[in-house]
mmCIF file of C-alpha atoms in Angstrom:
data_model
loop_
_atom_site.group_PDB
_atom_site.id
_atom_site.type_symbol
_atom_site.label_atom_id
_atom_site.label_comp_id
_atom_site.label_asym_id
_atom_site.label_seq_id
_atom_site.Cartn_x
_atom_site.Cartn_y
_atom_site.Cartn_z
ATOM 1 C CA MET A 44 187.001 112.129 73.634
ATOM 2 C CA LYS A 45 187.715 115.853 73.125
ATOM 3 C CA LYS A 46 185.300 116.077 70.175
ATOM 4 C CA ILE A 47 182.384 114.730 72.250
ATOM 5 C CA GLY A 48 183.056 117.343 75.012
ATOM 6 C CA TRP A 49 182.690 120.250 72.587
ATOM 7 C CA LYS A 50 179.364 118.888 71.338
ATOM 8 C CA VAL A 51 177.969 118.484 74.858
ATOM 9 C CA ILE A 52 178.528 122.129 75.884
ATOM 10 C CA PRO A 53 176.197 123.736 73.281
ATOM 11 C CA ILE A 54 173.519 121.105 73.887
ATOM 12 C CA THR A 55 173.734 121.631 77.660
ATOM 13 C CA LEU A 56 173.534 125.410 77.258
ATOM 14 C CA PHE A 57 170.547 125.053 74.932
ATOM 15 C CA LEU A 58 168.734 122.796 77.415
ATOM 16 C CA LEU A 59 169.417 125.225 80.278
ATOM 17 C CA LEU A 60 168.071 128.094 78.194
ATOM 18 C CA CYS A 61 164.935 126.060 77.416
ATOM 19 C CA VAL A 62 164.371 125.396 81.136
ATOM 20 C CA PHE A 63 164.657 129.116 81.968
ATOM 21 C CA LEU A 64 162.318 130.111 79.124
ATOM 22 C CA TRP A 65 159.763 127.455 80.093
ATOM 23 C CA ARG A 66 159.883 128.656 83.710
ATOM 24 C CA GLY A 67 159.365 132.264 82.628
ATOM 25 C CA LEU A 68 156.374 131.377 80.474
ATOM 26 C CA SER A 69 154.697 129.586 83.375
ATOM 27 C CA LEU A 70 154.703 132.688 85.627
ATOM 28 C CA ASN A 71 151.597 134.832 86.072
ATOM 29 C CA PRO A 72 152.452 138.451 85.158
ATOM 30 C CA HIS A 73 149.731 139.744 87.529
ATOM 31 C CA GLU A 74 151.414 138.136 90.518
ATOM 32 C CA LEU A 75 154.180 140.652 90.925
ATOM 33 C CA PRO A 76 156.078 140.190 94.164
ATOM 34 C CA SER A 77 156.054 143.043 96.638
ATOM 35 C CA VAL A 78 158.847 143.644 99.103
ATOM 36 C CA GLN A 79 156.345 145.615 101.202
ATOM 37 C CA LEU A 80 154.195 142.599 102.152
ATOM 38 C CA GLY A 81 154.334 142.119 105.900
ATOM 39 C CA LYS A 82 155.773 145.583 106.438
ATOM 40 C CA PRO A 83 154.055 148.701 107.782
ATOM 41 C CA LEU A 84 152.727 151.241 105.324
ATOM 42 C CA PRO A 85 155.448 153.730 104.478
ATOM 43 C CA GLN A 86 155.123 156.879 106.561
ATOM 44 C CA PHE A 87 153.455 159.689 104.622
ATOM 45 C CA SER A 88 151.468 162.860 104.994
ATOM 46 C CA LEU A 89 149.564 163.823 101.869
ATOM 47 C CA PRO A 90 146.967 166.426 100.947
ATOM 48 C CA GLN A 91 143.408 165.252 100.443
ATOM 49 C CA LEU A 92 142.127 165.519 96.891
ATOM 50 C CA GLN A 93 138.854 167.233 97.789
ATOM 51 C CA ASP A 94 140.466 169.481 100.410
ATOM 52 C CA PRO A 95 144.127 170.149 99.486
ATOM 53 C CA ASN A 96 144.678 172.214 102.640
ATOM 54 C CA SER A 97 143.910 169.149 104.819
ATOM 55 C CA PHE A 98 146.642 166.581 105.184
ATOM 56 C CA PHE A 99 146.214 162.912 106.043
ATOM 57 C CA ASN A 100 148.964 160.640 107.331
ATOM 58 C CA SER A 101 149.522 156.902 107.214
ATOM 59 C CA ASN A 102 148.927 156.477 110.971
ATOM 60 C CA GLN A 103 145.310 157.526 110.483
ATOM 61 C CA LEU A 104 144.666 154.310 108.521
ATOM 62 C CA ARG A 105 145.096 152.123 111.611
ATOM 63 C CA ASP A 106 142.478 150.357 113.727
ATOM 64 C CA GLN A 107 140.569 149.021 110.721
ATOM 65 C CA VAL A 108 141.214 146.700 107.797
ATOM 66 C CA ILE A 109 141.173 148.768 104.612
ATOM 67 C CA LEU A 110 141.745 148.657 100.886
ATOM 68 C CA LEU A 111 144.208 151.208 99.556
ATOM 69 C CA ASN A 112 143.523 151.629 95.846
ATOM 70 C CA VAL A 113 146.059 153.350 93.596
ATOM 71 C CA TRP A 114 144.306 155.005 90.637
ATOM 72 C CA ALA A 115 144.530 157.924 88.212
ATOM 73 C CA SER A 116 142.305 159.719 85.723
ATOM 74 C CA TRP A 117 144.764 158.901 82.916
ATOM 75 C CA CYS A 118 144.477 155.160 83.692
ATOM 76 C CA SER A 119 142.070 153.465 81.284
ATOM 77 C CA ALA A 120 142.096 150.220 83.306
ATOM 78 C CA CYS A 121 140.907 152.213 86.335
ATOM 79 C CA ILE A 122 137.613 152.811 84.512
ATOM 80 C CA ASP A 123 137.125 149.042 84.220
ATOM 81 C CA GLU A 124 137.763 148.676 87.945
ATOM 82 C CA GLN A 125 135.605 151.595 89.098
ATOM 83 C CA VAL A 126 132.220 149.849 88.803
ATOM 84 C CA PHE A 127 133.444 147.027 91.035
ATOM 85 C CA MET A 128 134.985 149.451 93.545
ATOM 86 C CA LEU A 129 131.632 151.240 93.777
ATOM 87 C CA GLN A 130 129.947 147.888 94.534
ATOM 88 C CA LEU A 131 132.463 147.188 97.303
ATOM 89 C CA ALA A 132 131.921 150.646 98.800
ATOM 90 C CA ARG A 133 128.131 150.060 98.840
ATOM 91 C CA GLN A 134 128.822 146.839 100.786
ATOM 92 C CA GLY A 135 130.637 148.881 103.421
ATOM 93 C CA ILE A 136 134.217 148.012 102.471
ATOM 94 C CA PRO A 137 136.461 150.917 103.538
ATOM 95 C CA ILE A 138 138.377 151.983 100.439
ATOM 96 C CA TYR A 139 140.940 154.754 100.504
ATOM 97 C CA GLY A 140 142.233 156.155 97.237
ATOM 98 C CA LEU A 141 145.775 157.127 96.364
ATOM 99 C CA ASN A 142 145.540 159.375 93.319
ATOM 100 C CA TYR A 143 148.799 158.647 91.481
ATOM 101 C CA LYS A 144 150.698 161.243 89.408
ATOM 102 C CA ASP A 145 147.522 163.025 88.444
ATOM 103 C CA LYS A 146 146.313 166.592 88.141
ATOM 104 C CA PRO A 147 143.737 167.347 90.857
ATOM 105 C CA ASN A 148 141.216 168.882 88.429
ATOM 106 C CA ASP A 149 141.469 165.864 86.121
ATOM 107 C CA ALA A 150 140.975 163.501 89.060
ATOM 108 C CA LEU A 151 137.946 165.419 90.359
ATOM 109 C CA ARG A 152 136.383 165.492 86.882
ATOM 110 C CA TRP A 153 137.019 161.731 86.530
ATOM 111 C CA LEU A 154 135.326 161.023 89.880
ATOM 112 C CA LYS A 155 132.333 163.106 88.871
ATOM 113 C CA GLN A 156 132.029 161.087 85.661
ATOM 114 C CA TRP A 157 132.725 157.569 87.005
ATOM 115 C CA GLY A 158 131.682 157.800 90.676
ATOM 116 C CA ASN A 159 133.555 157.943 93.960
ATOM 117 C CA PRO A 160 133.877 154.752 96.049
ATOM 118 C CA TYR A 161 136.525 156.224 98.362
ATOM 119 C CA LYS A 162 136.173 157.245 101.992
ATOM 120 C CA LEU A 163 139.086 159.591 101.385
ATOM 121 C CA ILE A 164 141.441 160.288 98.489
ATOM 122 C CA LEU A 165 145.068 161.266 98.928
ATOM 123 C CA GLN A 166 147.022 163.179 96.288
ATOM 124 C CA ASP A 167 150.366 161.640 95.359
ATOM 125 C CA GLN A 168 151.218 164.019 92.528
ATOM 126 C CA ASP A 169 154.938 163.259 92.446
ATOM 127 C CA GLY A 170 154.417 159.513 92.954
ATOM 128 C CA LYS A 171 156.774 159.262 95.942
ATOM 129 C CA VAL A 172 154.348 157.346 98.185
ATOM 130 C CA ALA A 173 153.505 155.002 95.313
ATOM 131 C CA ILE A 174 157.217 154.365 94.804
ATOM 132 C CA ASP A 175 157.597 153.652 98.531
ATOM 133 C CA LEU A 176 154.732 151.159 98.211
ATOM 134 C CA GLY A 177 156.429 149.474 95.251
ATOM 135 C CA VAL A 178 153.684 150.413 92.789
ATOM 136 C CA TYR A 179 154.379 149.476 89.168
ATOM 137 C CA GLY A 180 151.398 151.387 87.781
ATOM 138 C CA ALA A 181 147.701 152.009 88.229
ATOM 139 C CA PRO A 182 145.497 150.360 89.230
ATOM 140 C CA GLU A 183 146.924 148.510 92.201
ATOM 141 C CA THR A 184 145.171 147.586 95.410
ATOM 142 C CA PHE A 185 146.611 146.851 98.834
ATOM 143 C CA VAL A 186 144.981 145.266 101.882
ATOM 144 C CA VAL A 187 146.219 146.940 105.053
ATOM 145 C CA ASP A 188 145.499 145.416 108.469
ATOM 146 C CA LYS A 189 144.474 147.152 111.711
ATOM 147 C CA LYS A 190 148.091 147.732 112.697
ATOM 148 C CA GLY A 191 148.891 149.435 109.390
ATOM 149 C CA VAL A 192 150.743 146.440 107.927
ATOM 150 C CA ILE A 193 150.425 145.610 104.229
ATOM 151 C CA ARG A 194 149.028 142.079 103.946
ATOM 152 C CA TYR A 195 148.182 141.786 100.248
ATOM 153 C CA ARG A 196 148.853 143.469 96.937
ATOM 154 C CA HIS A 197 147.006 143.096 93.662
ATOM 155 C CA ALA A 198 148.470 144.652 90.532
ATOM 156 C CA GLY A 199 145.867 145.350 87.875
ATOM 157 C CA VAL A 200 142.098 145.577 87.844
ATOM 158 C CA MET A 201 140.362 144.198 90.933
ATOM 159 C CA THR A 202 137.746 141.745 89.700
ATOM 160 C CA GLN A 203 134.921 139.807 91.303
ATOM 161 C CA GLU A 204 136.963 136.621 90.904
ATOM 162 C CA VAL A 205 140.061 138.024 92.649
ATOM 163 C CA TRP A 206 137.875 139.571 95.334
ATOM 164 C CA LEU A 207 136.012 136.347 96.138
ATOM 165 C CA LYS A 208 138.998 134.053 95.854
ATOM 166 C CA GLU A 209 141.717 136.058 97.586
ATOM 167 C CA VAL A 210 140.806 139.441 99.038
ATOM 168 C CA SER A 211 137.475 138.918 100.794
ATOM 169 C CA PRO A 212 138.616 135.825 102.749
ATOM 170 C CA LEU A 213 141.787 137.651 103.795
ATOM 171 C CA ILE A 214 139.842 140.686 104.987
ATOM 172 C CA LYS A 215 137.465 138.482 107.000
ATOM 173 C CA GLN A 216 140.441 136.748 108.585
ATOM 174 C CA LEU A 217 142.198 140.041 109.399
ATOM 175 C CA GLU A 218 139.043 141.564 110.896
ATOM 176 C CA GLN A 219 138.865 138.702 113.412
ATOM 177 C CA ILE A 220 142.356 139.510 114.712
ATOM 178 C CA SER A 221 142.455 142.142 117.459
#
């Protein structure tokens, strides 16, 4: 009886390990959870990229549903996303940029080269606001409702598919709410 017990333990441990590995492989790495969902935007006051002497605070993003897009000139994936962001801006989608850990001159040069879809761009040179938002890296996009509450987060490049499937319907729903 004792010999059978010792053989069962390694087999049980192996099966448990297989279950955990299988579960991990079935997760989507782009669906990173955010502890900020359902919470107000973190309070901030940041300089504007194009006018560093003018500051903008998080309360000024209220009363409209917006996209807050975290980007940087050093981010190669941000180039892939930029064409789509420009399309959204032409459709009238209010997009605010959070320039993440970037040098202002590099960011301005990048915008000149790739285009500017943003209503306003905030400089987050030390990355503190991005950390408060739970940003893992650029690009990331947040949907913020009229009350300044974060309702959605997308890590990675915003694509037409993600926009049509998840973001656009959410924005339409949030715009209907007073």
